[in-house]
């Protein structure tokens, strides 16, 4: 069969789609890059905000015509499928199968059975799925699910509780990826720094980093996402000591006011977060910090929003992934009255203006410095350009063709809020 996978959502989804493609290809199927050419269409979906759901619903709608023309098998899978199974079956009768997050990697086997719905919560059977050729920067899913129940978030409802992948499998997977060309691995999970707590006798996340650091041929290690409440001294020490662990931490703060943080069920105060950042910056000089922030949380006042702005000006994050609050039916925050859309939108625009200035200022400070850049596969339209990342996870564009996978020294010449430009010096 010819198959096409469309993916939306977080890096976990991106990785799971890659794994599914490997499994389907193993069975002799061929991946195509357009739904028109496919006998099997799989949508790997996200439910984190209403906006993603609207895009998904639009996309499923587009496939109706294809179904009428060539009768491809249509599978709606992932988080949106887990959350809205009945709605999909009713509203889109031409969808052949609805597959939740627990069954995603079983799709190749499910194709030959007559059922339409697979959304049961069940034990995660971990397996290592290696591609023939690994990307320079390759993901490893080290855990699934989340126990935190932040009041706004749907993830614990659609991905279930935390399940860690046994460490020996992670190490074997990392070695397999390196043997297939990976130079960097990015460890993925909703809350990676609580890794191992669900398996008696399993190593801690910090201990896992020490083991991965020993892998020959591996150059860099990154991880995302960490929760401030699980950011242990042991982990900070590991980050400071281990040469392969990059100087970047993505540590979502979500809010900049204690009342809002309490409402969000984040389990820390603004001051605790501030002190944590101080500790991290003292232990790892030059570390880049990025975060997630929700704008326009229910009941957020103008003063509280001002306090959030003052907080980002004080901390100076290298980058902020900001999102307007979106009401999720299962999550607790949906019980609170939503702010008017115009208020949320205005605050979002102001917020991003302020943060873009900060990101730009921090990037401009790098002009004239020499950075170590790992060149990644071409994501540029220009044949004589290369792209890579600094150890601090900043994207650098270089006007020269350089082999992906090489590490080069680059002098930074230009900076914007999102990217740097530079020239190779070595
Ligand atoms: N586990 C990670 C964490 O703790 O930050 C990431 C979870 S989520 C997949 C990614 C981001 O989406 C969150 O950090 C949050 O900022 C945002 N998000 C989650 N639910 C949201 C909602 N209801 N409205 C707006 N943004 C939301
Ligand atoms: Fe959602 Fe909070 Fe879990 Fe992140 S930690 S996935 S924001 S519930
Ligand atoms: Fe979306 Fe599911 Fe990831 S809801 S953000 S795809 S865990």
Short mmCIF file of C-alpha atoms and ligand atoms in Angstrom, two decimals:
data_model
loop_
_atom_site.label_atom_id
_atom_site.label_comp_id
_atom_site.label_asym_id
_atom_site.label_seq_id
_atom_site.Cartn_x
_atom_site.Cartn_y
_atom_site.Cartn_z
CA UNK A 1 0.00 0.00 0.00
CA UNK A 2 0.98 3.62 -0.45
CA UNK A 3 0.55 5.57 2.79
CA UNK A 4 0.52 9.24 3.76
CA UNK A 5 0.83 10.53 7.34
CA UNK A 6 -0.23 14.06 8.31
CA UNK A 7 1.04 15.19 11.73
CA UNK A 8 0.11 18.12 13.94
CA UNK A 9 1.02 18.77 17.59
CA UNK A 10 4.12 18.35 19.70
CA UNK A 11 7.46 16.62 19.14
CA UNK A 12 6.04 13.46 20.71
CA UNK A 13 3.62 13.25 17.80
CA UNK A 14 6.32 14.01 15.28
CA UNK A 15 8.42 11.15 16.65
CA UNK A 16 5.51 8.71 16.84
CA UNK A 17 4.64 9.43 13.21
CA UNK A 18 8.26 8.69 12.24
CA UNK A 19 8.07 5.41 14.15
CA UNK A 20 4.78 4.45 12.50
CA UNK A 21 6.27 5.17 9.05
CA UNK A 22 9.21 2.85 9.85
CA UNK A 23 6.82 0.07 10.93
CA UNK A 24 4.61 0.46 7.86
CA UNK A 25 7.63 0.42 5.54
CA UNK A 26 8.91 -2.75 7.21
CA UNK A 27 5.70 -4.44 6.07
CA UNK A 28 6.43 -3.47 2.47
CA UNK A 29 4.31 -0.30 2.28
CA UNK A 30 5.58 2.83 0.54
CA UNK A 31 5.42 6.35 1.99
CA UNK A 32 4.13 9.10 -0.33
CA UNK A 33 4.11 12.85 0.27
CA UNK A 34 0.62 13.69 -0.86
CA UNK A 35 -2.77 12.30 0.22
CA UNK A 36 -3.95 12.14 -3.42
CA UNK A 37 -1.40 9.38 -4.10
CA UNK A 38 -2.21 7.30 -1.02
CA UNK A 39 -4.27 4.14 -0.38
CA UNK A 40 -3.94 4.76 3.35
CA UNK A 41 -4.20 8.19 4.98
CA UNK A 42 -3.33 8.57 8.66
CA UNK A 43 -3.85 11.77 10.62
CA UNK A 44 -1.81 12.02 13.82
CA UNK A 45 -3.65 14.69 15.76
CA UNK A 46 -3.45 17.13 18.70
CA UNK A 47 -6.05 18.46 21.10
CA UNK A 48 -4.05 20.90 23.19
CA UNK A 49 -5.94 23.96 21.91
CA UNK A 50 -9.22 24.44 20.07
CA UNK A 51 -7.30 25.98 17.15
CA UNK A 52 -5.49 22.72 16.42
CA UNK A 53 -8.80 20.88 16.51
CA UNK A 54 -10.36 23.25 13.99
CA UNK A 55 -7.44 22.64 11.60
CA UNK A 56 -7.84 18.88 12.02
CA UNK A 57 -11.59 19.01 11.41
CA UNK A 58 -10.94 21.02 8.23
CA UNK A 59 -8.39 18.46 7.07
CA UNK A 60 -10.69 15.47 7.68
CA UNK A 61 -13.36 17.37 5.74
CA UNK A 62 -10.99 17.73 2.76
CA UNK A 63 -10.52 13.98 2.61
CA UNK A 64 -14.22 13.35 1.87
CA UNK A 65 -13.64 14.05 -1.82
CA UNK A 66 -10.64 11.72 -1.95
CA UNK A 67 -12.72 9.01 -0.31
CA UNK A 68 -15.40 9.37 -2.99
CA UNK A 69 -12.80 9.27 -5.78
CA UNK A 70 -10.39 6.51 -4.85
CA UNK A 71 -11.64 5.02 -1.58
CA UNK A 72 -8.41 5.27 0.46
CA UNK A 73 -8.51 3.97 4.05
CA UNK A 74 -8.77 6.99 6.37
CA UNK A 75 -7.49 6.69 9.94
CA UNK A 76 -7.86 9.51 12.46
CA UNK A 77 -5.40 8.83 15.29
CA UNK A 78 -3.70 10.47 18.28
CA UNK A 79 -4.83 12.92 20.95
CA UNK A 80 -7.82 14.46 19.14
CA UNK A 81 -9.05 10.94 18.30
CA UNK A 82 -8.71 9.93 21.96
CA UNK A 83 -10.68 13.01 23.10
CA UNK A 84 -13.45 13.07 20.50
CA UNK A 85 -14.05 9.51 19.37
CA UNK A 86 -17.88 9.63 19.17
CA UNK A 87 -17.90 13.02 17.49
CA UNK A 88 -15.52 11.83 14.74
CA UNK A 89 -17.49 8.65 14.07
CA UNK A 90 -20.74 10.62 13.77
CA UNK A 91 -19.59 13.74 12.01
CA UNK A 92 -17.26 12.02 9.53
CA UNK A 93 -18.94 8.71 8.58
CA UNK A 94 -16.35 8.12 5.83
CA UNK A 95 -13.53 7.84 8.39
CA UNK A 96 -12.60 4.14 8.53
CA UNK A 97 -10.84 4.00 11.89
CA UNK A 98 -10.45 6.14 14.99
CA UNK A 99 -7.29 5.15 16.89
CA UNK A 100 -6.36 6.69 20.25
CA UNK A 101 -2.91 7.39 21.67
CA UNK A 102 -2.54 3.96 23.33
CA UNK A 103 -2.91 2.06 20.05
CA UNK A 104 -1.08 4.40 17.73
CA UNK A 105 1.88 2.15 16.95
CA UNK A 106 -0.42 -0.86 16.48
CA UNK A 107 -2.02 0.75 13.41
CA UNK A 108 -0.26 -1.67 10.98
CA UNK A 109 -1.99 -4.63 12.70
CA UNK A 110 -5.36 -2.89 13.15
CA UNK A 111 -5.75 -2.32 9.43
CA UNK A 112 -6.80 -5.90 8.78
CA UNK A 113 -9.58 -6.08 11.32
CA UNK A 114 -13.12 -4.88 10.89
CA UNK A 115 -13.46 -2.64 13.97
CA UNK A 116 -13.76 1.13 13.68
CA UNK A 117 -12.79 2.29 17.16
CA UNK A 118 -9.60 1.73 19.19
CA UNK A 119 -9.27 4.10 22.12
CA UNK A 120 -8.75 1.91 25.15
CA UNK A 121 -6.27 2.82 27.87
CA UNK A 122 -3.83 -0.01 28.22
CA UNK A 123 -0.30 -0.87 29.26
CA UNK A 124 2.39 0.65 27.05
CA UNK A 125 4.52 -2.02 25.39
CA UNK A 126 7.78 -0.24 24.61
CA UNK A 127 9.70 -1.28 21.53
CA UNK A 128 12.68 0.23 19.79
CA UNK A 129 11.80 1.44 16.31
CA UNK A 130 14.93 2.47 14.44
CA UNK A 131 14.93 4.10 10.99
CA UNK A 132 17.36 2.95 8.32
CA UNK A 133 19.09 6.30 8.45
CA UNK A 134 18.77 8.50 11.54
CA UNK A 135 18.46 12.28 11.47
CA UNK A 136 21.47 14.27 12.71
CA UNK A 137 19.27 15.37 15.61
CA UNK A 138 17.08 12.41 16.56
CA UNK A 139 14.28 12.18 19.09
CA UNK A 140 13.83 9.41 21.66
CA UNK A 141 10.54 9.09 23.51
CA UNK A 142 11.62 8.24 27.06
CA UNK A 143 8.20 8.44 28.68
CA UNK A 144 4.53 8.81 27.91
CA UNK A 145 1.70 10.55 29.74
CA UNK A 146 1.56 13.05 32.58
CA UNK A 147 0.55 13.03 36.27
CA UNK A 148 0.45 16.78 36.81
CA UNK A 149 -3.07 17.77 35.87
CA UNK A 150 -2.38 21.45 35.29
CA UNK A 151 -5.87 22.93 35.37
CA UNK A 152 -5.90 24.07 31.75
CA UNK A 153 -4.38 21.00 30.11
CA UNK A 154 -5.93 18.07 28.28
CA UNK A 155 -2.74 15.98 27.98
CA UNK A 156 -3.25 13.79 31.11
CA UNK A 157 -6.72 12.90 29.82
CA UNK A 158 -5.59 11.90 26.35
CA UNK A 159 -2.16 10.41 27.08
CA UNK A 160 -2.84 8.79 30.44
CA UNK A 161 -0.52 8.57 33.45
CA UNK A 162 3.29 8.66 33.33
CA UNK A 163 4.94 5.53 31.93
CA UNK A 164 8.74 5.50 31.61
CA UNK A 165 10.59 3.50 28.99
CA UNK A 166 13.08 1.15 30.69
CA UNK A 167 16.54 2.76 30.72
CA UNK A 168 18.28 -0.17 29.03
CA UNK A 169 15.95 0.28 26.03
CA UNK A 170 16.67 4.03 25.90
CA UNK A 171 20.42 3.41 25.94
CA UNK A 172 20.12 0.73 23.25
CA UNK A 173 17.95 3.04 21.14
CA UNK A 174 20.45 5.90 21.50
CA UNK A 175 23.31 3.62 20.44
CA UNK A 176 21.25 2.39 17.48
CA UNK A 177 20.51 5.96 16.38
CA UNK A 178 24.16 6.98 16.68
CA UNK A 179 25.19 3.92 14.63
CA UNK A 180 22.73 5.15 11.96
CA UNK A 181 24.11 8.68 11.80
CA UNK A 182 22.62 10.64 14.72
CA UNK A 183 24.98 13.13 16.38
CA UNK A 184 22.47 14.60 18.81
CA UNK A 185 19.64 13.01 20.71
CA UNK A 186 16.68 14.84 22.16
CA UNK A 187 14.93 13.01 25.00
CA UNK A 188 11.18 13.55 24.87
CA UNK A 189 8.43 13.36 27.45
CA UNK A 190 5.74 15.58 28.94
CA UNK A 191 7.76 15.76 32.13
CA UNK A 192 11.18 14.20 31.55
CA UNK A 193 12.65 15.15 34.90
CA UNK A 194 10.24 12.84 36.72
CA UNK A 195 11.60 10.01 34.57
CA UNK A 196 11.76 6.57 36.22
CA UNK A 197 9.57 7.31 39.24
CA UNK A 198 6.91 4.86 38.03
CA UNK A 199 9.34 1.90 37.75
CA UNK A 200 10.66 0.47 41.03
CA UNK A 201 14.48 0.52 41.07
CA UNK A 202 14.77 2.50 37.81
CA UNK A 203 17.50 5.14 37.52
CA UNK A 204 16.74 8.85 37.88
CA UNK A 205 16.72 11.18 34.90
CA UNK A 206 20.12 12.59 35.95
CA UNK A 207 21.59 9.08 36.16
CA UNK A 208 20.23 8.37 32.68
CA UNK A 209 22.06 11.44 31.36
CA UNK A 210 25.35 10.15 32.79
CA UNK A 211 24.86 6.83 31.00
CA UNK A 212 23.99 8.48 27.69
CA UNK A 213 26.95 10.82 27.96
CA UNK A 214 29.24 7.75 27.73
CA UNK A 215 27.99 6.75 24.26
CA UNK A 216 30.83 6.99 21.77
CA UNK A 217 30.08 8.99 18.64
CA UNK A 218 27.23 10.90 20.29
CA UNK A 219 28.04 14.62 20.39
CA UNK A 220 25.10 16.31 22.06
CA UNK A 221 22.20 15.53 24.40
CA UNK A 222 19.07 17.63 24.85
CA UNK A 223 15.75 17.02 26.58
CA UNK A 224 12.28 18.48 26.80
CA UNK A 225 10.00 19.17 28.68
CA UNK A 226 11.01 19.66 32.32
CA UNK A 227 8.69 20.70 35.12
CA UNK A 228 10.03 23.23 37.67
CA UNK A 229 8.78 21.15 40.61
CA UNK A 230 10.98 18.20 39.51
CA UNK A 231 14.12 20.21 38.73
CA UNK A 232 16.44 18.52 41.26
CA UNK A 233 19.93 19.60 42.36
CA UNK A 234 21.12 16.23 41.06
CA UNK A 235 19.88 17.14 37.58
CA UNK A 236 21.41 20.63 37.65
CA UNK A 237 24.74 19.08 38.69
CA UNK A 238 24.53 16.54 35.84
CA UNK A 239 23.82 19.32 33.34
CA UNK A 240 26.80 21.30 34.63
CA UNK A 241 29.18 18.32 34.66
CA UNK A 242 28.32 16.41 31.51
CA UNK A 243 30.09 17.73 28.41
CA UNK A 244 27.50 16.37 25.96
CA UNK A 245 24.47 17.85 27.70
CA UNK A 246 23.82 21.16 25.96
CA UNK A 247 23.54 24.54 27.69
CA UNK A 248 19.82 24.97 27.15
CA UNK A 249 16.87 24.41 29.44
CA UNK A 250 13.23 24.57 28.42
CA UNK A 251 11.41 25.16 31.68
CA UNK A 252 7.75 26.17 31.26
CA UNK A 253 6.66 28.76 33.80
CA UNK A 254 3.14 29.21 32.32
CA UNK A 255 2.26 32.27 34.45
CA UNK A 256 3.87 35.26 36.14
CA UNK A 257 1.62 35.74 39.15
CA UNK A 258 1.15 33.57 42.25
CA UNK A 259 -2.65 33.57 42.18
CA UNK A 260 -2.68 32.45 38.53
CA UNK A 261 0.03 29.83 39.16
CA UNK A 262 -2.08 28.44 42.01
CA UNK A 263 -5.18 28.38 39.82
CA UNK A 264 -3.14 26.55 37.19
CA UNK A 265 -2.11 23.91 39.76
CA UNK A 266 1.57 24.36 38.92
CA UNK A 267 2.86 23.73 42.47
CA UNK A 268 5.41 26.55 42.67
CA UNK A 269 5.39 30.28 43.30
CA UNK A 270 6.93 32.96 41.14
CA UNK A 271 9.70 33.40 43.69
CA UNK A 272 10.49 29.67 43.78
CA UNK A 273 10.78 29.68 39.98
CA UNK A 274 13.01 32.80 40.13
CA UNK A 275 15.34 31.12 42.65
CA UNK A 276 15.47 27.96 40.56
CA UNK A 277 16.55 29.96 37.51
CA UNK A 278 19.24 31.68 39.58
CA UNK A 279 20.57 28.30 40.68
CA UNK A 280 20.60 26.99 37.10
CA UNK A 281 22.32 30.12 35.75
CA UNK A 282 24.97 30.00 38.49
CA UNK A 283 25.69 26.32 37.86
CA UNK A 284 25.72 26.56 34.04
CA UNK A 285 27.08 29.91 32.87
CA UNK A 286 25.76 31.04 29.48
CA UNK A 287 22.81 28.64 29.55
CA UNK A 288 19.87 29.61 27.32
CA UNK A 289 16.44 29.49 28.91
CA UNK A 290 13.18 29.03 27.08
CA UNK A 291 9.68 28.69 28.45
CA UNK A 292 5.96 28.30 27.72
CA UNK A 293 3.46 30.93 28.88
CA UNK A 294 -0.33 31.02 28.64
CA UNK A 295 -1.80 34.47 28.02
CA UNK A 296 -5.30 35.52 29.10
CA UNK A 297 -5.91 32.82 31.70
CA UNK A 298 -9.48 32.88 33.05
CA UNK A 299 -9.90 35.69 35.64
CA UNK A 300 -6.44 37.20 34.85
CA UNK A 301 -6.66 40.92 35.69
CA UNK A 302 -4.89 43.79 33.92
CA UNK A 303 -2.56 44.13 36.97
CA UNK A 304 -1.74 40.43 36.87
CA UNK A 305 -0.94 40.70 33.18
CA UNK A 306 1.35 43.67 33.94
CA UNK A 307 3.05 41.54 36.58
CA UNK A 308 3.62 38.83 33.95
CA UNK A 309 5.24 41.39 31.63
CA UNK A 310 7.48 42.62 34.45
CA UNK A 311 8.46 39.01 35.16
CA UNK A 312 9.57 38.23 31.60
CA UNK A 313 11.51 41.49 31.51
CA UNK A 314 13.24 40.44 34.73
CA UNK A 315 14.05 36.82 33.79
CA UNK A 316 14.89 37.52 30.12
CA UNK A 317 14.07 34.20 28.51
CA UNK A 318 15.85 33.53 25.23
CA UNK A 319 12.52 32.51 23.74
CA UNK A 320 8.94 32.12 24.91
CA UNK A 321 6.35 29.84 23.31
CA UNK A 322 3.26 31.81 24.17
CA UNK A 323 -0.31 30.70 23.61
CA UNK A 324 -3.68 32.30 24.18
CA UNK A 325 -5.67 30.35 26.77
CA UNK A 326 -7.98 27.88 25.09
CA UNK A 327 -10.82 26.25 26.94
CA UNK A 328 -10.48 22.44 27.02
CA UNK A 329 -13.71 20.64 27.96
CA UNK A 330 -12.11 17.97 30.19
CA UNK A 331 -9.73 20.31 32.01
CA UNK A 332 -10.65 22.00 35.29
CA UNK A 333 -10.11 25.57 34.05
CA UNK A 334 -13.12 25.19 31.76
CA UNK A 335 -15.28 25.72 34.88
CA UNK A 336 -14.01 29.33 35.13
CA UNK A 337 -15.42 32.16 33.01
CA UNK A 338 -13.28 32.78 29.93
CA UNK A 339 -11.99 36.32 29.26
CA UNK A 340 -13.37 38.10 26.17
CA UNK A 341 -11.47 37.14 23.03
CA UNK A 342 -10.42 40.78 22.34
CA UNK A 343 -8.83 41.06 25.79
CA UNK A 344 -6.85 37.86 25.32
CA UNK A 345 -5.80 38.84 21.81
CA UNK A 346 -4.64 42.32 22.88
CA UNK A 347 -2.60 40.94 25.77
CA UNK A 348 -1.09 38.32 23.46
CA UNK A 349 0.06 40.97 21.01
CA UNK A 350 1.55 43.17 23.73
CA UNK A 351 3.25 40.18 25.29
CA UNK A 352 4.89 39.13 22.04
CA UNK A 353 6.11 42.65 21.28
CA UNK A 354 7.84 42.77 24.65
CA UNK A 355 9.30 39.27 24.35
CA UNK A 356 10.50 39.73 20.77
CA UNK A 357 12.54 42.75 21.90
CA UNK A 358 14.11 40.64 24.65
CA UNK A 359 14.87 37.70 22.31
CA UNK A 360 16.40 40.07 19.79
CA UNK A 361 18.52 41.83 22.41
CA UNK A 362 19.87 38.52 23.75
CA UNK A 363 20.65 37.25 20.25
CA UNK A 364 22.36 40.53 19.29
CA UNK A 365 24.72 40.05 22.22
CA UNK A 366 26.10 37.04 20.34
CA UNK A 367 27.25 39.10 17.34
CA UNK A 368 31.03 38.75 17.06
CA UNK A 369 31.21 35.58 19.19
CA UNK A 370 32.31 32.18 17.91
CA UNK A 371 29.68 29.44 18.34
CA UNK A 372 29.88 25.68 17.92
CA UNK A 373 27.19 24.73 15.37
CA UNK A 374 25.97 21.23 14.51
CA UNK A 375 24.79 21.27 10.88
CA UNK A 376 21.39 19.63 10.34
CA UNK A 377 19.68 18.31 7.21
CA UNK A 378 18.76 21.04 4.71
CA UNK A 379 15.62 22.92 5.65
CA UNK A 380 16.41 25.76 3.33
CA UNK A 381 15.37 26.58 -0.22
CA UNK A 382 18.81 27.92 -1.02
CA UNK A 383 21.24 25.25 -2.27
CA UNK A 384 24.30 27.11 -1.02
CA UNK A 385 23.06 27.62 2.51
CA UNK A 386 23.36 25.44 5.60
CA UNK A 387 21.49 25.49 8.86
CA UNK A 388 22.36 24.23 12.29
CA UNK A 389 22.06 24.94 15.98
CA UNK A 390 24.35 26.30 18.65
CA UNK A 391 24.69 24.33 21.86
CA UNK A 392 22.19 26.83 23.30
CA UNK A 393 19.66 25.67 20.65
CA UNK A 394 19.72 28.81 18.53
CA UNK A 395 19.25 28.36 14.80
CA UNK A 396 22.21 29.58 12.73
CA UNK A 397 22.15 30.11 8.95
CA UNK A 398 25.47 29.95 7.08
CA UNK A 399 25.95 30.94 3.40
CA UNK A 400 27.98 27.87 2.54
CA UNK A 401 27.17 24.25 1.77
CA UNK A 402 28.31 22.12 4.71
CA UNK A 403 27.75 18.39 5.18
CA UNK A 404 24.93 17.67 7.70
CA UNK A 405 26.30 16.10 10.87
CA UNK A 406 29.49 18.17 10.97
CA UNK A 407 30.27 20.47 13.86
CA UNK A 408 31.75 23.78 12.78
CA UNK A 409 32.91 26.96 14.49
CA UNK A 410 30.88 29.92 13.30
CA UNK A 411 31.38 33.64 13.85
CA UNK A 412 27.98 35.28 14.38
CA UNK A 413 27.43 38.32 12.15
CA UNK A 414 23.71 39.07 12.28
CA UNK A 415 20.88 38.40 14.71
CA UNK A 416 17.09 38.61 14.70
CA UNK A 417 14.66 37.49 17.39
CA UNK A 418 14.47 33.98 15.91
CA UNK A 419 17.71 33.23 14.06
CA UNK A 420 21.38 34.05 13.79
CA UNK A 421 23.52 34.37 10.67
CA UNK A 422 27.21 33.65 10.61
CA UNK A 423 30.27 32.47 8.72
CA UNK A 424 32.32 29.37 9.20
CA UNK A 425 35.74 30.04 10.70
CA UNK A 426 36.95 26.44 11.16
N1 LIG B 1 4.39 19.11 29.57
C1 LIG B 1 4.80 20.31 29.05
C2 LIG B 1 4.69 21.39 30.12
O1 LIG B 1 4.50 21.10 31.26
O2 LIG B 1 4.83 22.54 29.82
C3 LIG B 1 4.12 20.68 27.75
C4 LIG B 1 2.69 20.49 27.67
S1 LIG B 1 1.70 21.12 26.39
C5 LIG B 1 1.73 19.85 25.26
C6 LIG B 1 2.58 22.42 25.63
C7 LIG B 1 2.11 23.78 26.03
O3 LIG B 1 0.81 24.04 25.58
C8 LIG B 1 2.03 24.01 27.52
O4 LIG B 1 3.25 24.25 28.09
C9 LIG B 1 1.07 25.16 27.63
O5 LIG B 1 1.76 26.38 27.64
C10 LIG B 1 0.25 25.05 26.36
N2 LIG B 1 -1.15 24.71 26.69
C11 LIG B 1 -1.61 23.58 27.25
N3 LIG B 1 -2.95 23.65 27.43
C12 LIG B 1 -3.34 24.87 26.97
C13 LIG B 1 -4.59 25.56 26.88
N4 LIG B 1 -5.70 25.00 27.34
N5 LIG B 1 -4.60 26.78 26.32
C14 LIG B 1 -3.48 27.36 25.88
N6 LIG B 1 -2.28 26.77 25.94
C15 LIG B 1 -2.19 25.54 26.47
FE1 LIG B 2 -0.08 19.47 30.60
FE2 LIG B 2 0.89 20.29 32.90
FE3 LIG B 2 1.27 17.77 32.14
FE4 LIG B 2 2.55 19.73 30.86
S1 LIG B 2 2.82 19.18 33.03
S2 LIG B 2 1.45 18.02 29.94
S3 LIG B 2 1.06 21.38 30.93
S4 LIG B 2 -0.69 18.71 32.65
FE1 LIG B 3 -1.06 17.86 21.36
FE2 LIG B 3 -1.18 15.46 22.33
FE3 LIG B 3 1.16 16.66 22.07
S1 LIG B 3 -2.60 17.09 22.75
S2 LIG B 3 0.65 18.82 22.26
S3 LIG B 3 -0.18 16.09 20.45
S4 LIG B 3 0.52 15.30 23.70
#
